[in-house]
Short mmCIF file of C-alpha atoms in Angstrom, two decimals:
data_model
loop_
_atom_site.label_atom_id
_atom_site.label_comp_id
_atom_site.label_asym_id
_atom_site.label_seq_id
_atom_site.Cartn_x
_atom_site.Cartn_y
_atom_site.Cartn_z
CA UNK A 1 0.00 0.00 0.00
CA UNK A 2 1.64 3.22 -1.15
CA UNK A 3 0.76 6.63 0.18
CA UNK A 4 -2.49 7.98 -1.25
CA UNK A 5 -2.11 11.26 -3.10
CA UNK A 6 -5.16 13.50 -2.67
CA UNK A 7 -6.43 16.15 -4.99
CA UNK A 8 -6.76 19.26 -2.81
CA UNK A 9 -9.69 21.63 -3.18
CA UNK A 10 -11.02 24.37 -0.97
CA UNK A 11 -14.45 25.55 0.08
CA UNK A 12 -17.90 24.11 0.54
CA UNK A 13 -19.40 24.95 -2.83
CA UNK A 14 -20.38 22.12 -5.17
CA UNK A 15 -19.36 19.49 -2.66
CA UNK A 16 -21.78 16.98 -4.12
CA UNK A 17 -20.37 17.35 -7.61
CA UNK A 18 -16.78 17.10 -6.45
CA UNK A 19 -17.57 13.87 -4.61
CA UNK A 20 -19.42 12.49 -7.63
CA UNK A 21 -16.53 13.23 -10.02
CA UNK A 22 -14.04 11.96 -7.49
CA UNK A 23 -15.90 8.64 -7.34
CA UNK A 24 -16.26 8.31 -11.11
CA UNK A 25 -12.63 9.15 -11.81
CA UNK A 26 -11.39 7.26 -8.71
CA UNK A 27 -9.43 10.32 -7.56
CA UNK A 28 -9.02 10.63 -3.79
CA UNK A 29 -9.95 14.14 -2.72
CA UNK A 30 -9.18 16.39 0.23
CA UNK A 31 -11.45 19.38 0.88
CA UNK A 32 -10.26 22.17 3.19
CA UNK A 33 -11.96 25.26 4.61
CA UNK A 34 -15.52 23.95 4.56
CA UNK A 35 -17.33 27.06 5.87
CA UNK A 36 -14.42 27.63 8.25
CA UNK A 37 -15.42 31.24 8.98
CA UNK A 38 -19.18 30.71 9.21
CA UNK A 39 -21.15 30.96 12.44
CA UNK A 40 -21.95 27.26 12.05
CA UNK A 41 -18.71 25.89 10.59
CA UNK A 42 -18.34 22.60 8.79
CA UNK A 43 -20.54 20.25 6.84
CA UNK A 44 -24.30 20.67 6.71
CA UNK A 45 -26.65 17.77 7.51
CA UNK A 46 -27.49 17.17 3.83
CA UNK A 47 -23.80 16.94 2.92
CA UNK A 48 -23.16 14.38 5.64
CA UNK A 49 -26.24 12.51 4.47
CA UNK A 50 -24.83 12.49 0.93
CA UNK A 51 -21.57 11.00 2.22
CA UNK A 52 -23.59 8.30 4.01
CA UNK A 53 -25.37 7.60 0.72
CA UNK A 54 -22.03 7.17 -1.06
CA UNK A 55 -20.92 4.74 1.64
CA UNK A 56 -24.15 2.81 1.14
CA UNK A 57 -23.83 2.26 -2.61
CA UNK A 58 -20.03 2.00 -2.80
CA UNK A 59 -17.75 -0.68 -1.48
CA UNK A 60 -14.52 0.20 0.27
CA UNK A 61 -14.83 3.97 0.22
CA UNK A 62 -13.17 5.83 3.08
CA UNK A 63 -14.52 9.07 4.53
CA UNK A 64 -12.63 11.03 7.19
CA UNK A 65 -14.01 14.24 8.67
CA UNK A 66 -12.21 16.29 11.31
CA UNK A 67 -13.89 17.29 14.59
CA UNK A 68 -15.26 20.63 13.42
CA UNK A 69 -16.34 19.25 10.05
CA UNK A 70 -14.28 21.80 8.11
CA UNK A 71 -11.92 19.27 6.53
CA UNK A 72 -12.90 16.17 4.60
CA UNK A 73 -10.85 13.34 3.15
CA UNK A 74 -12.61 11.07 0.70
CA UNK A 75 -11.13 8.00 -0.94
CA UNK A 76 -13.59 6.54 -3.43
CA UNK A 77 -14.38 2.85 -3.69
CA UNK A 78 -16.18 0.71 -6.25
CA UNK A 79 -19.80 1.51 -7.01
CA UNK A 80 -21.70 -1.67 -6.19
CA UNK A 81 -25.36 -0.74 -6.70
CA UNK A 82 -27.71 -3.37 -5.33
CA UNK A 83 -31.39 -3.90 -4.56
CA UNK A 84 -33.63 -2.93 -1.65
CA UNK A 85 -31.35 -0.20 -0.34
CA UNK A 86 -32.91 2.46 1.88
CA UNK A 87 -31.60 5.94 2.64
CA UNK A 88 -33.11 8.74 4.69
CA UNK A 89 -32.22 12.04 3.03
CA UNK A 90 -33.16 14.16 6.04
CA UNK A 91 -35.10 17.40 5.76
CA UNK A 92 -32.41 20.00 5.12
CA UNK A 93 -32.50 19.49 1.32
CA UNK A 94 -35.00 17.70 -0.87
CA UNK A 95 -34.58 14.29 -2.51
CA UNK A 96 -33.79 16.04 -5.82
CA UNK A 97 -30.42 17.05 -4.37
CA UNK A 98 -29.47 13.38 -3.97
CA UNK A 99 -31.05 12.04 -7.16
CA UNK A 100 -28.84 13.76 -9.72
CA UNK A 101 -25.48 12.32 -8.57
CA UNK A 102 -27.13 9.02 -7.65
CA UNK A 103 -28.45 8.45 -11.18
CA UNK A 104 -25.01 8.99 -12.72
CA UNK A 105 -23.26 6.76 -10.19
CA UNK A 106 -25.85 4.02 -10.62
CA UNK A 107 -25.04 3.75 -14.33
CA UNK A 108 -21.45 2.76 -13.59
CA UNK A 109 -22.17 0.24 -10.87
CA UNK A 110 -21.53 -3.47 -10.59
CA UNK A 111 -25.23 -4.31 -10.32
CA UNK A 112 -28.35 -2.33 -11.19
CA UNK A 113 -29.37 0.04 -8.41
CA UNK A 114 -32.73 0.08 -6.67
CA UNK A 115 -33.02 2.40 -3.69
CA UNK A 116 -35.79 3.87 -1.56
CA UNK A 117 -35.17 7.51 -0.61
CA UNK A 118 -37.10 9.20 2.18
CA UNK A 119 -37.44 12.93 2.81
CA UNK A 120 -38.79 15.98 1.03
CA UNK A 121 -40.02 15.27 -2.50
CA UNK A 122 -40.87 18.82 -3.60
CA UNK A 123 -39.36 22.15 -2.63
CA UNK A 124 -38.51 25.38 -4.39
CA UNK A 125 -34.72 24.96 -4.24
CA UNK A 126 -33.96 21.61 -5.89
CA UNK A 127 -35.58 19.96 -8.92
CA UNK A 128 -38.67 18.05 -7.80
CA UNK A 129 -39.16 14.32 -8.25
CA UNK A 130 -41.81 15.00 -10.93
CA UNK A 131 -39.27 16.89 -13.02
CA UNK A 132 -36.85 13.98 -12.65
CA UNK A 133 -39.46 11.60 -13.92
CA UNK A 134 -40.51 13.74 -16.87
CA UNK A 135 -37.24 15.38 -17.95
CA UNK A 136 -34.11 13.84 -16.46
CA UNK A 137 -34.87 10.21 -17.31
CA UNK A 138 -35.55 10.97 -21.02
CA UNK A 139 -32.28 12.95 -21.03
CA UNK A 140 -30.39 9.81 -19.95
CA UNK A 141 -31.99 7.76 -22.72
CA UNK A 142 -30.37 10.10 -25.28
CA UNK A 143 -26.98 8.87 -24.09
CA UNK A 144 -27.81 5.23 -24.69
CA UNK A 145 -28.95 4.31 -21.19
CA UNK A 146 -31.31 1.31 -21.48
CA UNK A 147 -34.89 2.34 -20.72
CA UNK A 148 -35.63 -1.00 -19.08
CA UNK A 149 -35.15 -0.66 -15.36
CA UNK A 150 -34.88 3.12 -15.47
CA UNK A 151 -37.72 4.51 -13.39
CA UNK A 152 -38.66 6.68 -10.47
CA UNK A 153 -41.74 5.73 -8.51
CA UNK A 154 -43.33 8.25 -6.14
CA UNK A 155 -44.73 6.30 -3.20
CA UNK A 156 -45.71 9.28 -1.07
CA UNK A 157 -45.09 13.01 -1.12
CA UNK A 158 -43.50 15.19 1.50
CA UNK A 159 -42.84 18.92 1.61
CA UNK A 160 -40.78 21.08 3.96
CA UNK A 161 -40.41 21.46 6.91
CA UNK A 162 -41.12 17.87 8.01
CA UNK A 163 -40.87 15.81 4.83
CA UNK A 164 -42.34 12.35 4.98
CA UNK A 165 -42.13 11.60 1.25
CA UNK A 166 -40.77 8.40 -0.28
CA UNK A 167 -39.60 7.55 -3.77
CA UNK A 168 -38.08 4.43 -5.27
CA UNK A 169 -35.34 4.95 -7.84
CA UNK A 170 -34.22 2.19 -10.20
CA UNK A 171 -31.17 2.71 -12.40
CA UNK A 172 -29.80 0.10 -14.83
CA UNK A 173 -26.08 -0.24 -15.49
CA UNK A 174 -24.55 0.72 -18.82
CA UNK A 175 -22.99 -2.35 -20.33
CA UNK A 176 -19.86 -0.74 -21.62
CA UNK A 177 -20.03 3.02 -21.94
CA UNK A 178 -22.46 5.79 -22.85
CA UNK A 179 -22.89 6.91 -26.46
CA UNK A 180 -21.78 10.33 -27.67
CA UNK A 181 -24.50 12.69 -28.86
CA UNK A 182 -24.83 15.46 -31.41
CA UNK A 183 -27.79 17.35 -30.09
CA UNK A 184 -28.10 20.90 -31.37
CA UNK A 185 -31.62 21.08 -32.77
CA UNK A 186 -34.06 22.21 -30.11
CA UNK A 187 -37.12 22.29 -32.38
CA UNK A 188 -40.39 24.05 -31.59
CA UNK A 189 -42.58 23.43 -28.58
CA UNK A 190 -45.41 21.08 -29.54
CA UNK A 191 -47.03 20.28 -26.20
CA UNK A 192 -46.96 21.13 -22.55
CA UNK A 193 -47.51 18.54 -19.86
CA UNK A 194 -47.45 18.97 -16.16
CA UNK A 195 -48.45 17.62 -12.81
CA UNK A 196 -49.67 19.56 -9.83
CA UNK A 197 -49.69 18.16 -6.32
CA UNK A 198 -51.18 19.06 -2.98
CA UNK A 199 -50.66 17.49 0.42
CA UNK A 200 -52.81 18.15 3.46
CA UNK A 201 -54.61 21.07 1.77
CA UNK A 202 -57.81 21.38 -0.28
CA UNK A 203 -57.87 19.95 -3.81
CA UNK A 204 -59.11 23.35 -4.94
CA UNK A 205 -55.54 24.68 -4.68
CA UNK A 206 -54.48 22.49 -7.59
CA UNK A 207 -57.42 23.49 -9.77
CA UNK A 208 -56.63 27.16 -9.18
CA UNK A 209 -52.95 26.70 -10.07
CA UNK A 210 -53.75 24.73 -13.22
CA UNK A 211 -56.39 27.24 -14.31
CA UNK A 212 -53.93 30.12 -13.88
CA UNK A 213 -51.12 28.34 -15.76
CA UNK A 214 -53.40 27.27 -18.60
CA UNK A 215 -54.64 30.84 -18.91
CA UNK A 216 -51.16 31.75 -20.15
CA UNK A 217 -50.38 28.66 -22.24
CA UNK A 218 -53.70 28.37 -24.05
CA UNK A 219 -53.03 31.63 -25.85
CA UNK A 220 -49.88 30.06 -27.29
CA UNK A 221 -50.65 26.42 -28.07
CA UNK A 222 -53.65 24.11 -27.83
CA UNK A 223 -52.06 20.95 -26.46
CA UNK A 224 -51.77 21.62 -22.71
CA UNK A 225 -52.52 18.91 -20.16
CA UNK A 226 -51.76 19.35 -16.49
CA UNK A 227 -52.68 16.43 -14.26
CA UNK A 228 -53.58 16.61 -10.60
CA UNK A 229 -52.06 14.45 -7.92
CA UNK A 230 -53.85 14.98 -4.64
CA UNK A 231 -52.48 12.90 -1.81
CA UNK A 232 -54.34 12.19 1.39
CA UNK A 233 -53.61 10.28 4.56
CA UNK A 234 -50.26 8.55 4.92
CA UNK A 235 -49.20 9.34 1.35
CA UNK A 236 -49.38 13.08 1.99
CA UNK A 237 -46.31 13.25 4.23
CA UNK A 238 -46.18 15.36 7.36
CA UNK A 239 -46.56 18.98 6.23
CA UNK A 240 -49.12 20.94 4.22
CA UNK A 241 -48.02 22.26 0.84
CA UNK A 242 -48.81 22.47 -2.87
CA UNK A 243 -46.87 22.92 -6.07
CA UNK A 244 -46.67 22.28 -9.78
CA UNK A 245 -44.15 20.91 -12.26
CA UNK A 246 -44.40 21.77 -15.97
CA UNK A 247 -42.63 20.27 -18.98
CA UNK A 248 -42.57 21.55 -22.54
CA UNK A 249 -41.86 18.92 -25.17
CA UNK A 250 -40.43 20.04 -28.49
CA UNK A 251 -40.69 18.61 -31.99
CA UNK A 252 -37.13 17.28 -31.81
CA UNK A 253 -37.76 15.45 -28.53
CA UNK A 254 -36.20 17.89 -26.03
CA UNK A 255 -37.83 18.39 -22.66
CA UNK A 256 -37.70 21.82 -21.00
CA UNK A 257 -38.96 21.84 -17.43
CA UNK A 258 -39.70 24.12 -14.52
CA UNK A 259 -41.16 23.39 -11.11
CA UNK A 260 -41.91 24.93 -7.75
CA UNK A 261 -43.54 24.09 -4.45
CA UNK A 262 -45.04 26.19 -1.68
CA UNK A 263 -44.87 25.18 1.97
CA UNK A 264 -43.83 26.62 5.30
CA UNK A 265 -40.13 27.38 5.64
CA UNK A 266 -37.77 25.13 7.51
CA UNK A 267 -36.99 26.80 10.82
CA UNK A 268 -33.20 26.60 11.12
CA UNK A 269 -33.78 26.32 14.84
CA UNK A 270 -36.81 24.49 16.17
CA UNK A 271 -39.29 26.71 17.91
CA UNK A 272 -38.09 30.02 16.54
CA UNK A 273 -41.22 30.55 14.47
CA UNK A 274 -44.34 31.29 16.49
CA UNK A 275 -47.67 30.39 14.98
CA UNK A 276 -48.68 34.04 14.66
CA UNK A 277 -45.52 34.96 12.81
CA UNK A 278 -45.75 32.39 10.04
CA UNK A 279 -45.15 34.27 6.84
CA UNK A 280 -47.84 34.46 4.22
CA UNK A 281 -47.50 31.81 1.55
CA UNK A 282 -47.90 32.64 -2.11
CA UNK A 283 -51.51 32.05 -3.24
CA UNK A 284 -51.99 29.20 -5.74
CA UNK A 285 -53.12 31.51 -8.54
CA UNK A 286 -49.84 33.44 -8.40
CA UNK A 287 -47.89 30.18 -8.27
CA UNK A 288 -49.50 29.02 -11.51
CA UNK A 289 -48.87 32.31 -13.30
CA UNK A 290 -45.31 32.63 -12.05
CA UNK A 291 -44.29 29.10 -12.96
CA UNK A 292 -45.84 29.37 -16.42
CA UNK A 293 -43.76 32.52 -16.92
CA UNK A 294 -40.62 30.77 -15.68
CA UNK A 295 -41.17 27.93 -18.16
CA UNK A 296 -41.69 30.41 -21.02
CA UNK A 297 -38.46 32.12 -19.96
CA UNK A 298 -36.59 28.78 -20.16
CA UNK A 299 -38.04 28.13 -23.61
CA UNK A 300 -37.06 31.61 -24.76
CA UNK A 301 -33.43 31.05 -23.75
CA UNK A 302 -33.19 28.25 -26.29
CA UNK A 303 -31.02 25.19 -25.93
CA UNK A 304 -31.85 21.50 -25.71
CA UNK A 305 -32.17 21.44 -21.90
CA UNK A 306 -33.31 23.94 -19.29
CA UNK A 307 -30.84 25.74 -17.05
CA UNK A 308 -31.15 23.27 -14.14
CA UNK A 309 -30.10 20.33 -16.32
CA UNK A 310 -27.01 21.94 -17.87
CA UNK A 311 -24.62 20.47 -15.31
CA UNK A 312 -25.92 16.94 -15.84
CA UNK A 313 -25.81 17.32 -19.63
CA UNK A 314 -22.15 18.44 -19.62
CA UNK A 315 -21.24 15.66 -17.22
CA UNK A 316 -22.82 12.99 -19.41
CA UNK A 317 -21.04 14.43 -22.48
CA UNK A 318 -17.72 14.27 -20.65
CA UNK A 319 -18.28 10.64 -19.59
CA UNK A 320 -18.91 9.50 -23.17
CA UNK A 321 -16.39 7.35 -25.09
CA UNK A 322 -13.62 9.15 -26.93
CA UNK A 323 -15.88 10.59 -29.56
CA UNK A 324 -17.09 14.13 -30.18
CA UNK A 325 -20.27 15.28 -28.44
CA UNK A 326 -21.89 18.51 -29.51
CA UNK A 327 -24.76 20.14 -27.61
CA UNK A 328 -26.56 23.47 -27.65
CA UNK A 329 -27.66 25.24 -24.47
CA UNK A 330 -29.16 28.65 -23.72
CA UNK A 331 -27.33 31.08 -21.47
CA UNK A 332 -24.77 29.19 -19.36
CA UNK A 333 -25.99 28.94 -15.77
CA UNK A 334 -23.51 29.46 -12.90
CA UNK A 335 -23.95 25.77 -11.97
CA UNK A 336 -23.17 24.75 -15.55
CA UNK A 337 -19.99 26.84 -15.54
CA UNK A 338 -18.83 25.31 -12.23
CA UNK A 339 -19.53 21.87 -13.69
CA UNK A 340 -17.31 22.60 -16.70
CA UNK A 341 -14.48 23.63 -14.36
CA UNK A 342 -14.81 20.50 -12.26
CA UNK A 343 -14.93 18.26 -15.32
CA UNK A 344 -11.63 19.80 -16.46
CA UNK A 345 -10.03 19.22 -13.03
CA UNK A 346 -11.18 15.66 -12.47
CA UNK A 347 -11.66 14.11 -15.91
CA UNK A 348 -9.29 16.29 -17.95
CA UNK A 349 -12.00 16.99 -20.52
CA UNK A 350 -12.06 20.46 -22.03
CA UNK A 351 -15.09 21.85 -23.82
CA UNK A 352 -14.88 24.12 -26.85
CA UNK A 353 -17.45 26.84 -26.22
CA UNK A 354 -18.80 28.73 -29.20
CA UNK A 355 -21.50 31.40 -28.80
CA UNK A 356 -24.09 31.52 -31.55
CA UNK A 357 -25.07 35.22 -31.70
CA UNK A 358 -27.96 34.74 -34.13
CA UNK A 359 -29.99 32.75 -31.58
CA UNK A 360 -28.31 33.85 -28.35
CA UNK A 361 -27.39 30.25 -27.52
CA UNK A 362 -24.06 28.52 -26.93
CA UNK A 363 -22.76 25.41 -28.70
CA UNK A 364 -20.38 23.22 -26.69
CA UNK A 365 -18.19 20.48 -28.12
CA UNK A 366 -16.03 17.99 -26.27
CA UNK A 367 -14.27 14.67 -26.67
CA UNK A 368 -15.38 12.30 -23.90
CA UNK A 369 -12.98 10.84 -21.36
CA UNK A 370 -13.97 7.30 -22.35
CA UNK A 371 -15.18 6.15 -18.94
CA UNK A 372 -16.16 2.49 -19.13
CA UNK A 373 -18.12 0.50 -16.64
CA UNK A 374 -15.31 -1.70 -15.39
CA UNK A 375 -17.01 -2.77 -12.18
CA UNK A 376 -19.76 -4.76 -13.87
CA UNK A 377 -19.63 -8.54 -13.95
CA UNK A 378 -18.14 -9.87 -17.15
CA UNK A 379 -20.45 -12.67 -18.20
#
């Protein structure tokens, strides 16, 4: 056993992506200064929970955290996958935070992954589980991921602050490697689909949201269907809330999505919010109008994915075999830019970025790093 050489990085930002790339590229990583100067220094509960999740699906990975939680050493292991795994995501971030890296890791495992995640299914910060089902899974199929065994099942919903939702994620393994894509035609929007949900509140909230959103879309195109998903009893989780997730499908098979959820805020400290001081929540009508406008904004930007999926798109392009991938996105989001930097550090893949002034979009080209699934069983 020689001495392990760690790649040193600083700061708490994009921890989840650094750990994901570290695992895929089997690069041990050492992170310093994790919120060293903050009032509450060190790792947050959701980051620790993500490390626990990595330990669950990987074999032989080593995590060392110092006493204050400001320094982290991570030595990746082999992604095993496996069935009937269970992980509690906690309530500091929603399940969407854990799904994105989990899906990518699952593809390069030894066995197909099937895991039950518990926590918050919908919030306004992370992509909701509905968006994952409608947009992220079709995105993976573009890269040659088999559609058999790729699914996300929503058992029950949960919103902040107490969660209580459950989803079951199944991810197949790729048999050798992903396939490179040339994906620059975004097409025209041909239909809009969506799903609204409500937990522990009146069904009328959903009808109001849908009516408001359709009021905007029906002026633009006829094919708009938004389904309702009202949960009651045990399937409604532990907190009241409502929200909506919309997806625009284009003629060339791109999915552009937007989602939001409304519920009471998480009190950082228990008991600091008195009942009288609970802030007013946004009424459902405004939620419908606002989200419809957000979706139209995403469509206007152009590109084959919306701004929340840019990071995942670039990552999948970089993991392709050594072949040229070419994709078009709208304005680069800050998360997308960070992703490009991390891909360069960990995988050594550089993207050629070419703005297209006529449409206001950006075309990115790269040669994949040729990551193969070496941990699978050779039959």
